[in-house]
Amino acid sequence: MLIGKLAASTGVTIQAIRYYEQLGLLPTAPRTKAGYRVYDHNHVRCLTFIRRSRELGFSLDCVRSLLGLWESNCDCAAKELSLRQLVIVRGKIADLKKLEKAHKTMTDACNPGAQASCPHLRYVVGPGLKMH
């Protein structure tokens, strides 16, 4: 199949496919005499693996490691990578909870027309600085 069909069947953009090939994550596809890349089922499987790994938040370096584990049939070591990713995800959740609290505080404090200055803008400007 050509790159457009590979992109459509995996949900990965053509630019990302070329990028993953350039990084060596996706095996280089052979080319036709006309210079078109020709992909097969193994490319679909590999690209789907990469896409799903990225959806889980793994960095490209981790994706490379996971691909190596998958290809060597050594899936037990993947747990360590997943545990590290879980720590990152939990940190992001904590950050999002702080962000949620800040937005709730600002919107709760907002009473348009009945206050000297906007609590949203006051928060963004920060303490000790004048708004104007």
CSV table of C-alpha atoms in Angstrom, one decimal, residues 12-86:
chain,number,residue,atom,x,y,z
A,12,VAL,CA,-1.3,8.7,11.6
A,13,THR,CA,-0.5,11.6,9.3
A,14,ILE,CA,1.7,11.3,6.3
A,15,GLN,CA,4.2,13.7,7.9
A,16,ALA,CA,4.3,11.6,11.1
A,17,ILE,CA,4.9,8.4,9.1
A,18,ARG,CA,7.9,10.0,7.3
A,19,TYR,CA,9.2,11.4,10.7
A,20,TYR,CA,8.9,7.9,12.3
A,21,GLU,CA,10.7,6.4,9.4
A,22,GLN,CA,13.4,9.1,9.6
A,23,LEU,CA,13.9,8.4,13.3
A,24,GLY,CA,14.1,4.7,12.6
A,25,LEU,CA,11.0,3.8,14.6
A,26,LEU,CA,9.2,2.6,11.5
A,27,PRO,CA,11.2,0.4,9.2
A,28,THR,CA,12.1,2.1,5.9
A,29,ALA,CA,9.6,1.1,3.2
A,30,PRO,CA,10.9,-0.2,-0.1
A,31,ARG,CA,10.3,2.0,-3.1
A,32,THR,CA,8.8,1.3,-6.5
A,33,LYS,CA,10.6,2.2,-9.7
A,34,ALA,CA,8.7,5.4,-9.7
A,35,GLY,CA,10.0,6.2,-6.2
A,36,TYR,CA,6.8,5.6,-4.2
A,37,ARG,CA,7.2,4.0,-0.8
A,38,VAL,CA,5.3,0.7,-0.5
A,39,TYR,CA,4.1,-0.4,2.9
A,40,ASP,CA,2.9,-3.8,4.1
A,41,HIS,CA,1.0,-5.3,7.0
A,42,ASN,CA,4.1,-5.2,9.2
A,43,HIS,CA,4.3,-1.4,8.7
A,44,VAL,CA,0.6,-1.2,9.7
A,45,ARG,CA,1.2,-3.2,12.9
A,46,CYS,CA,4.3,-1.2,13.8
A,47,LEU,CA,2.7,2.2,13.1
A,48,THR,CA,-0.4,1.2,15.1
A,49,PHE,CA,1.9,0.2,18.0
A,50,ILE,CA,3.7,3.6,17.8
A,51,ARG,CA,0.4,5.6,17.6
A,52,ARG,CA,-1.1,3.8,20.6
A,53,SER,CA,2.1,4.2,22.6
A,54,ARG,CA,2.1,7.9,21.8
A,55,GLU,CA,-1.6,8.1,22.9
A,56,LEU,CA,-0.6,6.7,26.2
A,57,GLY,CA,1.9,9.6,26.6
A,58,PHE,CA,5.1,7.7,26.0
A,59,SER,CA,8.0,9.8,24.7
A,60,LEU,CA,9.6,8.8,21.4
A,61,ASP,CA,12.6,7.4,23.4
A,62,CYS,CA,10.2,5.2,25.4
A,63,VAL,CA,8.4,4.2,22.2
A,64,ARG,CA,11.8,3.1,20.8
A,65,SER,CA,12.4,1.0,23.9
A,66,LEU,CA,8.9,-0.5,23.8
A,67,LEU,CA,9.3,-1.4,20.2
A,68,GLY,CA,12.6,-3.2,21.1
A,69,LEU,CA,10.9,-5.1,23.8
A,70,TRP,CA,8.0,-6.0,21.5
A,71,GLU,CA,10.3,-7.2,18.8
A,72,SER,CA,12.4,-9.2,21.2
A,73,ASN,CA,9.3,-10.7,22.8
A,74,CYS,CA,10.5,-9.4,26.2
A,75,ASP,CA,7.3,-7.8,27.5
A,76,CYS,CA,8.1,-8.1,31.2
A,77,ALA,CA,10.5,-5.1,31.0
A,78,ALA,CA,7.6,-2.9,29.7
A,79,LYS,CA,6.2,-2.7,33.2
A,80,GLU,CA,9.1,-0.5,34.3
A,81,LEU,CA,8.4,1.9,31.5
A,82,SER,CA,4.7,1.9,32.3
A,83,LEU,CA,5.4,2.6,36.0
A,84,ARG,CA,7.6,5.6,35.1
A,85,GLN,CA,4.9,6.8,32.7
A,86,LEU,CA,2.3,6.4,35.5
